[in-house]
């Protein structure tokens, strides 16, 4: 088997399934890849698996942004705010140091003891904290980087508190 055979095999088995899932169920690339991976792990047809887990994939409109941010947290190190190379979801595994640091970050922010590094330089737009004097855009959002440290801590707590409980993720 030469390189072209293995590449062709990969394209036939993986890419065509992803394209089919995207067109058939109207999913994003990331969602189609996740669905394909989960259905293969469950030894089930992706479409049947999707219908069985529909509630997990068809989120309520008002929560979609939160779920997207939560998903992207797993693709990026919550400590250094850089994307993992070939290690998606590594930061959300209970055995990872980033997972425990993330849990500690909430408590530290709540107690006002959270220290650097903050997720600065990422272009995050957040709701304006009460009593803040930062510049607000037309959508009522402000630049996270422009907030003082205490307001950054409050905003981290506010945004994490807005995430729904994990019981709401599944059936």
Backbone as a chain_set.jsonl record, in Angstrom:
{"seq": "XXXXXXXXXXXXXXXXXXXXXXXXXXXXXXXXXXXXXXXXXXXXXXXXXXXXXXXXXXXXXXXXXXXXXXXXXXXXXXXXXXXXXXXXXXXXXXXXXXXXXXXXXXXXXXXXXXXXXXXXXXXXXXXXXXXXXXXXXXXXXXXXXXXXXXXXXXXXXXXXXXXXXXXXXXX", "coords": {"N": [[0.857, -1.176, 0.0], [0.742, 2.087, -0.961], [1.418, 5.606, -0.352], [-0.578, 7.113, -1.648], [-2.71, 5.329, -1.738], [-3.363, 5.003, 0.989], [-4.04, 7.629, 1.623], [-6.208, 8.014, -0.081], [-7.922, 6.125, 1.008], [-8.349, 7.266, 3.548], [-9.659, 9.652, 2.794], [-11.948, 8.573, 1.595], [-13.162, 7.252, 3.758], [-13.373, 9.121, 5.853], [-13.564, 11.977, 5.127], [-15.627, 12.035, 3.169], [-17.779, 11.064, 4.674], [-17.998, 13.15, 6.533], [-18.7, 15.322, 4.876], [-21.12, 14.36, 3.885], [-22.617, 14.227, 6.295], [-22.657, 16.946, 6.989], [-24.181, 18.039, 4.899], [-26.555, 16.521, 4.969], [-27.582, 16.678, 7.64], [-27.133, 19.244, 8.213], [-24.908, 20.413, 9.728], [-22.151, 22.048, 11.383], [-18.609, 21.971, 10.518], [-17.103, 21.192, 12.761], [-19.113, 20.141, 14.442], [-20.071, 18.056, 12.845], [-17.795, 16.457, 12.704], [-17.503, 15.765, 15.412], [-19.938, 14.391, 15.828], [-19.589, 12.237, 14.054], [-17.377, 10.99, 15.243], [-18.446, 10.325, 17.803], [-20.574, 8.641, 17.065], [-19.203, 6.553, 15.837], [-17.794, 5.596, 18.046], [-19.916, 4.671, 19.538], [-20.724, 2.656, 17.963], [-22.762, 3.0, 16.053], [-25.003, 4.1, 13.474], [-24.373, 7.309, 12.112], [-26.577, 9.04, 11.552], [-28.756, 7.833, 12.907], [-27.711, 7.938, 15.476], [-27.567, 10.69, 15.809], [-30.3, 11.39, 15.741], [-31.126, 10.122, 18.058], [-29.74, 11.551, 19.948], [-30.569, 14.114, 19.616], [-31.312, 16.364, 21.15], [-28.935, 17.148, 22.279], [-27.546, 18.272, 20.187], [-29.148, 20.135, 18.861], [-29.422, 23.028, 20.02], [-30.972, 25.44, 22.202], [-31.718, 28.623, 20.873], [-30.879, 30.926, 22.327], [-28.821, 29.963, 23.883], [-26.799, 29.064, 22.276], [-24.398, 30.493, 21.719], [-23.072, 30.348, 24.19], [-22.605, 27.582, 24.374], [-20.938, 27.235, 22.203], [-18.697, 28.739, 22.997], [-17.969, 27.235, 25.236], [-17.296, 24.842, 23.992], [-15.118, 25.668, 22.434], [-13.342, 26.265, 24.449], [-12.264, 23.832, 25.104], [-10.596, 23.39, 23.008], [-8.596, 25.105, 23.317], [-5.923, 26.063, 25.449], [-6.711, 26.796, 28.731], [-5.082, 28.114, 30.388], [-2.82, 29.257, 29.052], [-4.064, 30.258, 26.841], [-3.785, 29.413, 24.204], [-4.114, 27.539, 21.204], [-4.495, 24.011, 21.32], [-2.361, 21.583, 19.868], [-3.34, 18.985, 18.001], [-4.701, 17.947, 20.209], [-7.447, 18.165, 20.984], [-9.978, 19.001, 23.308], [-8.461, 18.273, 25.464], [-8.037, 19.928, 27.664], [-10.365, 19.764, 29.112], [-10.453, 17.333, 30.307], [-10.614, 15.407, 33.261], [-8.139, 14.597, 34.283], [-6.29, 16.398, 33.519], [-4.039, 19.114, 34.101], [-4.86, 21.634, 33.385], [-7.627, 21.464, 33.604], [-8.092, 21.33, 36.381], [-6.946, 23.724, 37.123], [-8.714, 25.413, 35.865], [-11.035, 24.957, 37.357], [-10.159, 25.98, 39.792], [-9.828, 28.605, 39.068], [-12.37, 29.781, 38.98], [-13.157, 29.851, 41.681], [-11.063, 31.392, 42.724], [-11.514, 33.786, 41.319], [-14.015, 34.463, 42.347], [-13.318, 35.04, 44.942], [-11.788, 37.219, 44.552], [-9.111, 36.86, 44.179], [-7.873, 36.07, 41.898], [-5.19, 35.797, 39.688], [-2.869, 36.862, 37.1], [-2.469, 34.588, 34.313], [-4.822, 36.427, 32.381], [-7.464, 35.999, 29.956], [-6.486, 37.8, 27.781], [-6.053, 39.822, 24.83], [-7.446, 38.379, 22.987], [-9.605, 39.44, 21.79], [-12.071, 39.401, 23.075], [-15.461, 40.144, 23.646], [-17.59, 41.411, 26.014], [-20.503, 41.61, 28.219], [-21.198, 44.748, 29.806], [-19.947, 45.316, 33.014], [-21.778, 46.176, 36.008], [-21.697, 49.553, 36.954], [-19.352, 50.106, 35.651], [-16.974, 52.03, 33.781], [-16.096, 51.708, 31.226], [-15.666, 51.865, 27.621], [-18.454, 51.375, 25.537], [-19.84, 49.368, 22.927], [-22.129, 49.407, 20.053], [-23.706, 47.176, 20.497], [-23.912, 46.947, 23.185], [-21.753, 45.837, 24.419], [-18.433, 45.431, 25.783], [-14.837, 45.706, 25.506], [-13.041, 43.057, 26.791], [-10.367, 43.216, 27.53], [-10.076, 45.867, 28.272], [-11.099, 46.133, 30.78], [-10.697, 46.714, 34.321], [-8.763, 44.691, 36.663], [-10.363, 43.686, 38.839], [-12.953, 43.907, 37.763], [-12.65, 42.206, 35.599], [-12.47, 39.763, 36.935], [-15.06, 39.664, 38.084], [-16.546, 39.539, 35.72], [-15.711, 37.097, 34.625], [-16.785, 35.326, 36.51], [-19.526, 35.944, 36.204], [-19.99, 35.172, 33.498], [-19.357, 32.426, 33.588], [-21.302, 31.595, 35.392], [-23.553, 31.886, 33.826], [-23.589, 29.73, 32.149], [-25.436, 26.806, 31.434], [-26.522, 24.176, 33.725], [-24.795, 20.999, 33.76], [-26.583, 18.945, 33.578], [-28.455, 19.77, 31.767], [-27.359, 19.258, 29.321], [-27.732, 16.715, 28.233], [-30.121, 14.043, 27.411]], "CA": [[0.0, 0.0, 0.0], [1.555, 3.296, -0.998], [0.844, 6.785, 0.289], [-1.813, 7.543, -2.304], [-3.78, 4.416, -1.33], [-3.787, 5.319, 2.354], [-4.702, 8.93, 1.571], [-7.509, 7.786, -0.702], [-8.717, 5.406, 1.999], [-8.736, 8.258, 4.548], [-10.66, 10.537, 2.196], [-13.187, 7.815, 1.406], [-13.785, 6.883, 5.031], [-13.591, 10.211, 6.795], [-14.014, 13.231, 4.531], [-16.935, 11.88, 2.532], [-18.78, 10.984, 5.742], [-18.189, 14.495, 7.082], [-19.455, 16.115, 3.899], [-22.486, 13.832, 3.87], [-23.276, 14.667, 7.529], [-22.886, 18.388, 6.907], [-25.273, 18.324, 3.966], [-27.767, 15.81, 5.368], [-28.11, 17.133, 8.924], [-26.849, 20.683, 8.285], [-24.047, 20.659, 10.874], [-20.86, 22.68, 11.102], [-17.535, 20.985, 10.384], [-16.757, 20.673, 14.088], [-20.216, 19.309, 14.926], [-20.098, 16.83, 12.038], [-16.661, 15.635, 13.136], [-17.84, 15.235, 16.738], [-20.997, 13.4, 15.643], [-18.99, 11.055, 13.432], [-16.542, 10.341, 16.252], [-19.295, 9.725, 18.833], [-21.348, 7.533, 16.502], [-18.274, 5.433, 15.659], [-17.512, 5.061, 19.377], [-21.122, 3.967, 19.98], [-21.007, 1.629, 16.946], [-24.1, 3.299, 15.551], [-25.065, 4.935, 12.281], [-24.38, 8.708, 12.548], [-27.91, 9.653, 11.505], [-29.524, 7.282, 14.03], [-27.118, 8.478, 16.698], [-27.988, 12.087, 15.878], [-31.714, 11.449, 16.104], [-31.225, 9.719, 19.458], [-29.117, 12.574, 20.784], [-30.936, 15.382, 18.977], [-31.345, 17.46, 22.11], [-27.557, 17.601, 22.518], [-27.021, 19.002, 19.033], [-30.01, 21.264, 18.509], [-29.483, 23.826, 21.234], [-31.86, 26.586, 22.153], [-31.042, 29.741, 20.217], [-30.243, 31.859, 23.256], [-27.669, 29.344, 24.538], [-25.821, 28.568, 21.303], [-23.107, 31.153, 21.893], [-22.413, 29.795, 25.369], [-22.111, 26.242, 24.074], [-19.8, 27.383, 21.301], [-17.553, 29.147, 23.805], [-17.574, 26.091, 26.055], [-16.624, 23.895, 23.102], [-13.823, 26.218, 22.048], [-12.448, 26.188, 25.607], [-11.568, 22.552, 25.04], [-9.621, 23.422, 21.915], [-7.552, 26.052, 23.684], [-5.446, 25.947, 26.818], [-7.333, 27.848, 29.528], [-4.027, 28.797, 31.122], [-2.005, 30.066, 28.158], [-4.958, 30.784, 25.811], [-3.276, 29.027, 22.895], [-4.778, 26.335, 20.712], [-3.769, 22.751, 21.422], [-2.042, 20.93, 18.612], [-3.748, 17.578, 17.992], [-5.17, 17.52, 21.524], [-8.723, 18.813, 21.268], [-10.693, 18.605, 24.515], [-7.522, 17.838, 26.504], [-8.15, 20.774, 28.849], [-11.572, 19.455, 29.865], [-10.345, 16.004, 30.904], [-10.352, 15.561, 34.702], [-6.754, 14.298, 34.635], [-5.39, 17.44, 33.025], [-3.761, 20.21, 35.032], [-5.664, 22.784, 32.967], [-8.981, 21.267, 34.126], [-8.102, 21.709, 37.793], [-6.671, 25.156, 37.175], [-9.955, 26.066, 35.468], [-11.922, 24.913, 38.514], [-9.616, 26.906, 40.773], [-9.965, 29.973, 38.569], [-13.683, 30.302, 39.364], [-13.111, 30.144, 43.116], [-10.154, 32.525, 42.915], [-12.188, 34.987, 40.816], [-15.085, 34.784, 43.294], [-12.703, 35.606, 46.145], [-10.996, 38.378, 44.162], [-7.689, 36.511, 44.288], [-7.394, 35.549, 40.616], [-4.033, 36.524, 39.179], [-2.539, 36.61, 35.695], [-2.817, 35.266, 33.076], [-6.211, 36.56, 31.975], [-7.584, 35.774, 28.503], [-6.363, 39.088, 27.091], [-5.513, 39.763, 23.483], [-8.244, 37.453, 22.178], [-10.716, 40.176, 21.199], [-13.328, 39.03, 23.731], [-16.438, 41.206, 23.889], [-18.407, 40.946, 27.135], [-21.443, 42.611, 28.728], [-20.56, 45.74, 30.68], [-20.255, 45.127, 34.432], [-22.468, 47.305, 36.628], [-20.851, 50.603, 37.495], [-18.108, 50.235, 34.899], [-16.871, 53.238, 32.958], [-15.421, 51.368, 29.969], [-16.362, 52.236, 26.387], [-19.418, 50.357, 25.126], [-20.165, 49.431, 21.502], [-23.562, 49.487, 19.729], [-24.393, 45.987, 21.006], [-23.888, 46.963, 24.644], [-20.621, 45.032, 24.871], [-17.163, 46.142, 25.911], [-13.643, 44.9, 25.306], [-12.609, 42.443, 28.049], [-9.015, 43.694, 27.839], [-10.138, 47.223, 28.81], [-11.624, 46.102, 32.144], [-9.737, 46.55, 35.419], [-8.642, 43.303, 37.118], [-11.525, 43.295, 39.648], [-14.092, 43.731, 36.869], [-12.387, 40.978, 34.838], [-12.859, 38.655, 37.819], [-16.524, 39.643, 38.154], [-17.078, 39.117, 34.428], [-15.453, 35.66, 34.507], [-17.798, 34.664, 37.341], [-20.831, 36.15, 35.56], [-20.097, 34.35, 32.292], [-19.405, 31.01, 33.976], [-22.607, 31.35, 36.015], [-24.585, 31.852, 32.784], [-23.619, 28.417, 31.5], [-26.454, 25.957, 32.051], [-25.972, 23.006, 34.412], [-24.464, 19.9, 32.854], [-27.771, 18.096, 33.412], [-29.203, 20.254, 30.605], [-26.671, 18.877, 28.091], [-28.175, 15.433, 27.681], [-31.539, 13.703, 27.604]], "C": [[0.901, 1.238, 0.0], [0.788, 4.461, -0.378], [-0.478, 7.196, -0.341], [-2.977, 6.625, -1.937], [-4.282, 4.745, 0.071], [-4.499, 6.668, 2.41], [-6.098, 8.795, 0.969], [-8.451, 7.076, 0.267], [-9.224, 6.371, 3.077], [-9.824, 9.183, 4.012], [-11.995, 9.828, 2.041], [-13.909, 7.574, 2.725], [-14.16, 8.078, 5.893], [-14.207, 11.451, 6.147], [-15.4, 13.107, 3.901], [-18.054, 11.748, 3.556], [-19.061, 12.364, 6.332], [-19.016, 15.368, 6.146], [-20.908, 15.664, 3.868], [-23.247, 14.297, 5.109], [-23.585, 16.159, 7.488], [-24.081, 18.706, 6.025], [-26.588, 17.729, 4.453], [-28.404, 16.418, 6.621], [-27.874, 18.626, 9.143], [-26.079, 21.036, 9.563], [-22.798, 21.413, 10.436], [-19.807, 21.585, 10.963], [-17.224, 20.35, 11.733], [-17.85, 19.755, 14.623], [-20.298, 17.999, 14.153], [-18.97, 15.895, 12.446], [-16.943, 14.993, 14.494], [-18.913, 14.157, 16.636], [-20.442, 12.116, 15.046], [-18.161, 10.282, 14.446], [-17.399, 9.635, 17.303], [-20.089, 8.544, 18.292], [-20.456, 6.322, 16.251], [-17.952, 4.787, 17.001], [-18.697, 4.257, 19.904], [-21.513, 2.836, 19.03], [-22.419, 1.775, 16.397], [-23.968, 4.139, 14.282], [-25.143, 6.402, 12.723], [-25.77, 9.347, 12.556], [-28.795, 9.138, 12.639], [-29.023, 7.844, 15.354], [-27.556, 9.922, 16.891], [-29.444, 12.196, 16.316], [-31.92, 11.073, 17.566], [-30.694, 10.778, 20.407], [-29.475, 13.977, 20.307], [-30.886, 16.569, 19.933], [-29.944, 18.012, 22.383], [-27.063, 18.499, 21.395], [-27.869, 20.207, 18.637], [-30.273, 22.08, 19.765], [-30.507, 24.95, 21.068], [-31.062, 27.78, 21.636], [-30.299, 30.631, 21.205], [-29.002, 31.285, 23.924], [-26.565, 28.946, 23.573], [-24.453, 29.199, 21.471], [-22.348, 30.614, 23.088], [-21.849, 28.413, 25.088], [-20.905, 26.308, 23.145], [-18.554, 27.78, 22.081], [-17.053, 28.004, 24.667], [-16.831, 25.069, 25.211], [-15.234, 24.397, 22.743], [-12.841, 26.239, 23.207], [-11.653, 24.892, 25.587], [-10.52, 22.505, 23.952], [-8.444, 24.325, 22.254], [-7.18, 25.856, 25.146], [-6.036, 27.102, 27.622], [-6.309, 28.599, 30.367], [-3.274, 29.754, 30.203], [-2.794, 30.631, 26.987], [-4.406, 30.563, 24.409], [-3.926, 27.719, 22.499], [-3.876, 25.114, 20.877], [-3.488, 22.214, 20.032], [-2.375, 19.453, 18.761], [-4.212, 17.082, 19.35], [-6.481, 18.222, 21.866], [-9.335, 18.191, 22.52], [-9.762, 18.17, 25.645], [-7.731, 18.634, 27.789], [-9.378, 20.449, 29.681], [-11.539, 18.063, 30.478], [-9.963, 16.158, 32.374], [-8.909, 15.287, 35.105], [-5.802, 15.409, 34.23], [-5.236, 18.554, 34.052], [-4.603, 21.427, 34.688], [-7.086, 22.692, 33.518], [-9.049, 21.744, 35.578], [-7.79, 23.187, 37.959], [-7.923, 25.946, 36.828], [-10.933, 26.085, 36.635], [-11.46, 25.9, 39.582], [-9.78, 28.351, 40.354], [-11.302, 30.57, 38.985], [-13.669, 30.724, 40.831], [-12.22, 31.354, 43.38], [-10.796, 33.827, 42.439], [-13.281, 35.425, 41.786], [-14.527, 35.437, 44.557], [-11.847, 36.836, 45.838], [-9.5, 38.126, 44.213], [-7.112, 35.988, 42.982], [-6.273, 36.432, 40.09], [-3.841, 36.206, 37.71], [-2.289, 35.132, 35.494], [-4.328, 35.306, 32.868], [-6.284, 36.325, 30.47], [-7.586, 37.091, 27.728], [-5.771, 38.874, 25.705], [-6.282, 38.838, 22.563], [-9.428, 38.15, 21.518], [-12.06, 39.832, 21.82], [-14.186, 40.26, 23.968], [-17.4, 40.671, 24.944], [-19.427, 42.018, 27.519], [-20.727, 43.54, 29.716], [-20.937, 45.454, 32.132], [-20.927, 46.373, 35.003], [-21.462, 48.287, 37.208], [-19.547, 50.808, 36.752], [-18.138, 51.484, 34.028], [-16.182, 52.959, 31.631], [-16.292, 51.752, 28.779], [-17.211, 51.059, 25.912], [-19.694, 50.504, 23.637], [-21.681, 49.453, 21.301], [-24.357, 48.308, 20.271], [-24.43, 45.935, 22.523], [-22.761, 46.129, 25.228], [-19.373, 45.899, 24.979], [-16.011, 45.166, 25.7], [-13.173, 44.375, 26.663], [-11.25, 42.985, 28.485], [-9.024, 45.067, 28.51], [-10.621, 47.256, 30.262], [-10.491, 46.065, 33.167], [-9.786, 45.106, 35.941], [-9.86, 42.855, 37.925], [-12.755, 43.064, 38.771], [-13.901, 42.515, 35.967], [-12.818, 39.761, 35.656], [-14.379, 38.533, 37.898], [-17.127, 39.123, 36.851], [-16.854, 37.624, 34.214], [-16.499, 34.884, 35.295], [-19.167, 34.756, 36.678], [-21.004, 35.238, 34.356], [-20.145, 32.863, 32.62], [-20.74, 30.66, 34.626], [-23.731, 31.264, 34.987], [-24.655, 30.51, 32.061], [-24.653, 27.546, 32.196], [-25.802, 24.788, 32.779], [-25.729, 21.864, 33.43], [-25.631, 18.942, 32.67], [-28.577, 18.497, 32.189], [-28.566, 19.83, 29.287], [-27.241, 17.629, 27.456], [-29.636, 15.165, 27.955], [-31.851, 13.311, 29.017]], "O": [[1.736, 1.395, 0.891], [-0.351, 4.306, 0.063], [-1.405, 7.587, 0.369], [-4.114, 7.086, -1.834], [-5.489, 4.763, 0.313], [-5.459, 6.83, 3.164], [-7.054, 9.395, 1.461], [-9.638, 7.395, 0.333], [-10.387, 6.305, 3.474], [-10.801, 9.463, 4.707], [-13.048, 10.402, 2.32], [-15.134, 7.682, 2.795], [-15.172, 8.04, 6.593], [-15.261, 11.918, 6.58], [-16.248, 13.98, 4.084], [-19.154, 12.257, 3.342], [-20.211, 12.71, 6.599], [-19.926, 16.071, 6.584], [-21.82, 16.49, 3.829], [-24.398, 14.718, 5.0], [-24.662, 16.583, 7.907], [-24.903, 19.553, 6.373], [-27.631, 18.377, 4.355], [-29.613, 16.645, 6.662], [-28.347, 19.204, 10.122], [-26.532, 21.847, 10.372], [-22.439, 21.411, 9.259], [-20.071, 20.418, 11.251], [-17.096, 19.13, 11.842], [-17.553, 18.706, 15.195], [-20.564, 16.949, 14.736], [-19.161, 14.681, 12.526], [-16.655, 13.814, 14.7], [-18.808, 13.119, 17.289], [-20.792, 11.023, 15.491], [-18.234, 9.055, 14.504], [-17.126, 8.489, 17.661], [-20.26, 7.545, 18.992], [-20.894, 5.185, 16.43], [-17.847, 3.564, 17.089], [-18.514, 3.278, 20.628], [-22.504, 2.143, 19.255], [-23.167, 0.803, 16.292], [-22.953, 4.798, 14.056], [-25.912, 6.715, 13.632], [-26.099, 10.109, 13.465], [-29.508, 9.921, 13.267], [-29.811, 8.183, 16.237], [-27.878, 10.334, 18.006], [-29.775, 13.014, 17.175], [-32.784, 11.635, 18.24], [-31.153, 10.886, 21.544], [-28.742, 14.928, 20.579], [-30.459, 17.659, 19.551], [-29.783, 19.196, 22.682], [-26.247, 19.392, 21.627], [-27.34, 21.196, 18.127], [-31.244, 21.836, 20.482], [-30.853, 25.348, 19.956], [-29.876, 27.923, 21.932], [-29.177, 31.048, 20.921], [-28.203, 32.039, 24.48], [-25.493, 28.529, 24.01], [-23.441, 28.505, 21.374], [-21.131, 30.437, 23.029], [-20.738, 28.099, 25.513], [-19.962, 25.529, 23.286], [-17.476, 27.228, 21.858], [-15.845, 27.82, 24.816], [-15.843, 24.49, 25.664], [-14.275, 23.626, 22.749], [-11.63, 26.231, 22.986], [-10.497, 24.862, 26.008], [-9.638, 21.648, 23.983], [-7.423, 24.314, 21.568], [-8.027, 25.523, 25.975], [-5.882, 28.262, 27.241], [-6.636, 29.611, 30.988], [-3.106, 30.928, 30.533], [-2.249, 31.413, 26.207], [-4.544, 31.419, 23.535], [-4.252, 26.891, 23.35], [-2.673, 25.164, 20.618], [-4.301, 22.378, 19.122], [-1.756, 18.752, 19.562], [-4.121, 15.884, 19.618], [-6.601, 18.815, 22.938], [-9.212, 16.988, 22.749], [-10.242, 17.736, 26.693], [-7.616, 18.083, 28.884], [-9.434, 20.823, 30.852], [-12.511, 17.651, 31.111], [-9.083, 16.954, 32.702], [-8.492, 15.71, 36.183], [-4.619, 15.361, 34.569], [-6.174, 18.891, 34.774], [-5.018, 22.171, 35.577], [-7.688, 23.709, 33.862], [-9.964, 22.477, 35.953], [-8.328, 23.833, 38.858], [-8.181, 27.004, 37.402], [-11.586, 27.097, 36.885], [-12.279, 26.577, 40.203], [-9.862, 29.236, 41.206], [-11.365, 31.755, 39.313], [-14.113, 31.819, 41.176], [-12.576, 32.236, 44.162], [-10.64, 34.863, 43.085], [-13.458, 36.619, 42.025], [-15.18, 36.283, 45.167], [-11.254, 37.427, 46.74], [-8.71, 39.067, 44.281], [-5.978, 35.51, 42.957], [-6.393, 37.657, 40.053], [-4.559, 35.384, 37.142], [-1.917, 34.459, 36.455], [-5.027, 34.331, 33.147], [-5.272, 36.438, 29.78], [-8.58, 37.444, 27.094], [-5.084, 37.886, 25.444], [-5.817, 38.539, 21.463], [-10.176, 37.522, 20.768], [-13.09, 39.956, 21.158], [-13.699, 41.29, 24.432], [-17.963, 39.589, 24.778], [-19.25, 43.192, 27.191], [-19.766, 43.141, 30.374], [-22.122, 45.359, 32.452], [-20.68, 47.488, 34.543], [-20.499, 47.897, 37.869], [-18.714, 51.607, 37.181], [-19.2, 51.931, 33.596], [-15.727, 53.894, 30.972], [-17.501, 51.941, 28.913], [-16.761, 49.914, 25.886], [-19.776, 51.621, 23.127], [-22.433, 49.512, 22.274], [-25.563, 48.427, 20.484], [-24.934, 44.966, 23.091], [-22.806, 45.754, 26.399], [-19.271, 46.954, 24.353], [-16.201, 43.95, 25.717], [-12.934, 45.158, 27.582], [-11.013, 43.189, 29.676], [-8.09, 45.404, 29.238], [-10.558, 48.304, 30.906], [-9.448, 45.461, 32.92], [-10.751, 44.387, 35.683], [-10.348, 41.745, 37.717], [-13.516, 42.127, 39.009], [-14.876, 41.857, 35.605], [-13.452, 38.844, 35.134], [-14.924, 37.435, 37.792], [-18.097, 38.365, 36.867], [-17.729, 36.948, 33.672], [-17.039, 33.894, 34.803], [-19.889, 33.762, 36.597], [-22.046, 34.6, 34.204], [-20.897, 32.117, 31.993], [-21.254, 29.557, 34.437], [-24.757, 30.635, 35.248], [-25.664, 30.192, 31.433], [-24.736, 27.548, 33.425], [-24.658, 24.44, 32.489], [-26.384, 21.779, 32.392], [-25.66, 18.195, 31.692], [-29.301, 17.677, 31.625], [-29.17, 20.02, 28.231], [-27.228, 17.508, 26.231], [-30.312, 15.939, 28.633], [-32.999, 12.999, 29.331]]}, "num_chains": 1, "name": "protein.A"}
